[in-house]
Amino acid sequence: MKHLLQIILLFIFIGGVQSQVVTTEPVIVTEDESVTITFYADRGSRGLVNFTGEIYAHTGVITNESTGSSDWRYVIAEWGENIPKAKLTMVAYNRHQLVIDNIREYYGVPAEEEILQMAFVFRSATQINGSWREGKDTDGSDIFIEVFKPELAVVFQSPQDDILVLANEEITVVGHSMNADGMKLFLNEEVIHETSSSTLEHTFAAPASGVHEIKLEAFDQNNSVSQTRSLFIRQETVEEPKPEGLRLGGNVIDEETVTFVLQAPFKEYVYLIGDFNNWEPNPDSQMKRDGEFYWLTINDLESGVEYAYQYFIDGTLRLADAYTNKVLDQWNDQYIPDRIYPDLKPFPSDKTTGLAAVINTAPEVYEWQVTDFTPPANEDLVIYEVLIRDFTHNADIKTITDTLDYFVRLGVNAIELMPFNQFEGNESWGYNPSFFFATDKAYGTANDYKAFIDACHKRGIAVIMDIVLNHTFSQSPLLQMYFQGGRAASNNPWYLRDNNIQNPHLQWGFPLNHESEYTQALVDSVLSFWVTEFKIDGFRFDFTKGFTNTPYGPNSWASEYDASRVAILKRMVDNLREVKDDAIIIFEHLADNSEETVLADYGILLWGNMNYSFSEAVMGYHDGGKSDFSWASYTNRGWSNPNLVAYMESHDEERVMFRALNYGAEATDYSVKNLRNALNRKKAAAAFLFSIPGPKMIWQFGELGFDYSIDDFGGRLAPKPPKWDYLENADRKRLWNVYSQMIHLKREEPVFSTTDYNMNVAGAVKQIALNHESNDIRLVGNFDTQTRTVTPQFSSTGWWYNHFKGDSIYVEDLSLEIELAPGAFTLFSSTKMFGFDPTTSIRDLQKSSLNIEMYPIPVNDKLYVQSPYVISSVYVFDANGRQLLQRTVDDHTIELQTSHLSAGFYLIQVVHQNGIVSRKKFLK
């Protein structure tokens, strides 16, 4: 079921006399009578306000067989399926009707099953700008209409819920009965009105103070039934300065005391309701006012106990605290497995609806093992982008923590987690944020995230948080506090009412107003929180082109140089650097180079999307320079510093291997669509990507040739399978090896950070030349579908080393040509680099064809070495050439204890009694 909601209980307090989202005629609905349902699009969630297109009801029933309100039964059509009997008729502006002649027949409910409620979400006939327009209840929940048995019954038409009013304010009660002789209206225990009619309407003045009960009773000669509403009398707000040194949200004073602070300009009054006061807006729960701030201290709390709470604002809004570190979700928490989030506090569905914040005066404190981690330099970053949901079958952060040695073996030194602050729903990419200070529980507890970061730091891996500060979605309390007509109200301190960027392809959620001091303070506090509380090493900022109020038309991609935007972004960066001076700062900006150059000169890293050109290269299409990825070089952009994070794949791009296997070029005796050929071409692409100086990024499983489309399995955002089984495929493992070796070379060999390099990558045969005092590199690759001849442009005569073949060639003629098969590449170095295997070089093969065997690979606690000749001694060296282990032996086989070695690449040297020396690298 698409909509996962709790049954809306009749007695849930939401305050104020609310306008009904739907009305029915008759008011009391029974299954065997015709009912006309009127939907008011300008009420409730207002997602269809002023909408003049066709509207359909997505509807089912809740029966005695339902397990809860999310268990809709006998749904008349799938979501998005338009059938005639679900279509509403517009009877007036923002008013639409649906007539059901017989409820049981309409839904097809068997006679033996009892119908309790009809459930509705109203929607547009089609998606508008990529999303459905939906009409729901005020708090975003589904709409439910109770279905009564044909017996004595009574209902309130008004008030619908418990109410909060001023002393002496007039209250009008309207009620209806069925099969009754009469009705009575009680205030506390006193009858204040009665009638023999089936409709009761009465107005009275509210008492001066206190909490009261309104009861509506219907009776016949033998029985009576009733419904009640609580009546709370509101006092004038007390004006009092808040204590010094408090931040927004819950401030733990001691293990029994918390002071809550809410910033709510233009609001008249606020109550703090929660587990600590039975969710009632009694006089003691009314917050004091200090200018635009409301505050209240709660005492006598129990240490270590979680308390759920909300702010009840102006008698109409019940909102979770935007600054909470934990959110309870009425609709989605029930689907989070206990293995991911053990003992998750249940949402108080019998007290409130929507989302609730949580405070704990003595939460479990995470004990950090690494407190002084220094992230890699910007130019040395090799970033692995991860969507927690799709990286392991368990879809949680704990399992990724257990998998970190994989990243070490691969060689990456930074992991970029796609957004994991609280987002809407449980299955998401995370770019629909709702709360900025809470981790999303769908992936684990807050301490699980901290343990992941700590474990990364132990292994020398930085953690980059992908964060969305351009917009939020509708659940954000900061939006809901000031929301009007389906968008931010004009007086919302944090949001733009109208999106300044009119291109619908650049519109997501509700845009924040980055010129507002309120938004700037919010942004600063968000970034400070994550680097101080979670030791995050830096951020990848989503869609930073949106950090502006400059208007852009419907055909613009908002890429033109924008001085206002640059100033806003620099201000944010300056503030972050005051908190953490070595923070990694990455923008997904994708604007004109004139603007990106200014930002790069400011020390900001910028995403460099090379997906198109690398895809064309791997597929084998080069006409018009379409496979030219020279823009992956910061120098080709005219930048002074290597601040370009170039990548061939990201979460947002089609997978290169999918394109190759489905759309690759074909020749008479060669096809890119062949898996082995496509993987070989991806090897070549990886070699070129990592040879370009500057930081780089990999999208998860790109190193294994992930070949499902981004749109497979139900769409772009749908879960994709974690393909760990790829490691069992020898060709894919060879691709992994190229990625790993190139990453290690990039990190360890100075030549890959040189400023003296050039690229010739516009055609089918591509070349990169790197020059450095320590070493020269000549990389050549054939991205054609036929064999090609290429001149590597060697810089000197003498021995050059074919790194991935383990071969050596003696260059006498600098114009030497070599032949490359389709998809082949060769990386020549003027000096041997770590990972070069001399046992397979031409010169060594002239001496011996000896091949030693090692197992298991990767190594765990023990390494076994076997040779056809008698071994005399064995040495193990790390990547820096340091000797870590030496053993003397007189046998063909030796067992080495390697449990003390950390994860990474090593070189083993085996000396034989006959004088032959063998060297091989191995991975732990």
PDB file of N, CA and C in Angstrom, residues 11 159-163 212-216 227-232:
ATOM      1  N   PHE A  11     -10.534  11.124  18.936  1.00  0.00           N
ATOM      2  CA  PHE A  11     -10.233  11.948  20.097  1.00  0.00           C
ATOM      3  C   PHE A  11      -8.830  12.516  20.086  1.00  0.00           C
ATOM      4  N   PRO A 159     -17.426  21.009  17.284  1.00  0.00           N
ATOM      5  CA  PRO A 159     -16.039  20.952  16.807  1.00  0.00           C
ATOM      6  C   PRO A 159     -15.651  19.523  16.424  1.00  0.00           C
ATOM      7  N   GLN A 160     -14.749  19.419  15.478  1.00  0.00           N
ATOM      8  CA  GLN A 160     -14.306  18.095  15.049  1.00  0.00           C
ATOM      9  C   GLN A 160     -13.372  17.450  16.061  1.00  0.00           C
ATOM     10  N   ASP A 161     -12.677  18.284  16.826  1.00  0.00           N
ATOM     11  CA  ASP A 161     -11.648  17.781  17.732  1.00  0.00           C
ATOM     12  C   ASP A 161     -11.690  18.589  19.024  1.00  0.00           C
ATOM     13  N   ASP A 162     -10.784  18.272  19.928  1.00  0.00           N
ATOM     14  CA  ASP A 162     -10.630  19.072  21.135  1.00  0.00           C
ATOM     15  C   ASP A 162     -10.328  20.505  20.732  1.00  0.00           C
ATOM     16  N   ILE A 163     -10.734  21.462  21.556  1.00  0.00           N
ATOM     17  CA  ILE A 163     -10.599  22.864  21.166  1.00  0.00           C
ATOM     18  C   ILE A 163      -9.913  23.673  22.251  1.00  0.00           C
ATOM     19  N   HIS A 212     -12.088  21.532  30.457  1.00  0.00           N
ATOM     20  CA  HIS A 212     -13.479  21.108  30.573  1.00  0.00           C
ATOM     21  C   HIS A 212     -13.792  20.040  29.542  1.00  0.00           C
ATOM     22  N   GLU A 213     -14.960  19.388  29.728  1.00  0.00           N
ATOM     23  CA  GLU A 213     -15.399  18.354  28.802  1.00  0.00           C
ATOM     24  C   GLU A 213     -16.737  18.732  28.198  1.00  0.00           C
ATOM     25  N   ILE A 214     -16.805  18.633  26.865  1.00  0.00           N
ATOM     26  CA  ILE A 214     -18.063  18.797  26.142  1.00  0.00           C
ATOM     27  C   ILE A 214     -18.512  17.408  25.712  1.00  0.00           C
ATOM     28  N   LYS A 215     -19.749  17.036  26.067  1.00  0.00           N
ATOM     29  CA  LYS A 215     -20.261  15.714  25.705  1.00  0.00           C
ATOM     30  C   LYS A 215     -21.547  15.858  24.914  1.00  0.00           C
ATOM     31  N   LEU A 216     -21.627  15.138  23.806  1.00  0.00           N
ATOM     32  CA  LEU A 216     -22.827  15.087  22.977  1.00  0.00           C
ATOM     33  C   LEU A 216     -23.400  13.682  23.099  1.00  0.00           C
ATOM     34  N   GLN A 227     -20.247  11.117  22.346  1.00  0.00           N
ATOM     35  CA  GLN A 227     -18.891  11.499  21.986  1.00  0.00           C
ATOM     36  C   GLN A 227     -18.501  12.697  22.838  1.00  0.00           C
ATOM     37  N   THR A 228     -17.190  12.839  23.095  1.00  0.00           N
ATOM     38  CA  THR A 228     -16.723  13.944  23.934  1.00  0.00           C
ATOM     39  C   THR A 228     -15.623  14.725  23.237  1.00  0.00           C
ATOM     40  N   ARG A 229     -15.496  15.973  23.645  1.00  0.00           N
ATOM     41  CA  ARG A 229     -14.404  16.846  23.234  1.00  0.00           C
ATOM     42  C   ARG A 229     -13.859  17.538  24.482  1.00  0.00           C
ATOM     43  N   SER A 230     -12.545  17.689  24.535  1.00  0.00           N
ATOM     44  CA  SER A 230     -11.938  18.460  25.621  1.00  0.00           C
ATOM     45  C   SER A 230     -11.921  19.929  25.244  1.00  0.00           C
ATOM     46  N   LEU A 231     -12.157  20.786  26.234  1.00  0.00           N
ATOM     47  CA  LEU A 231     -12.176  22.237  26.038  1.00  0.00           C
ATOM     48  C   LEU A 231     -11.099  22.846  26.927  1.00  0.00           C
ATOM     49  N   PHE A 232     -10.110  23.477  26.308  1.00  0.00           N
ATOM     50  CA  PHE A 232      -9.009  24.101  27.033  1.00  0.00           C
ATOM     51  C   PHE A 232      -9.147  25.615  26.925  1.00  0.00           C
TER      52      PHE A 232
END
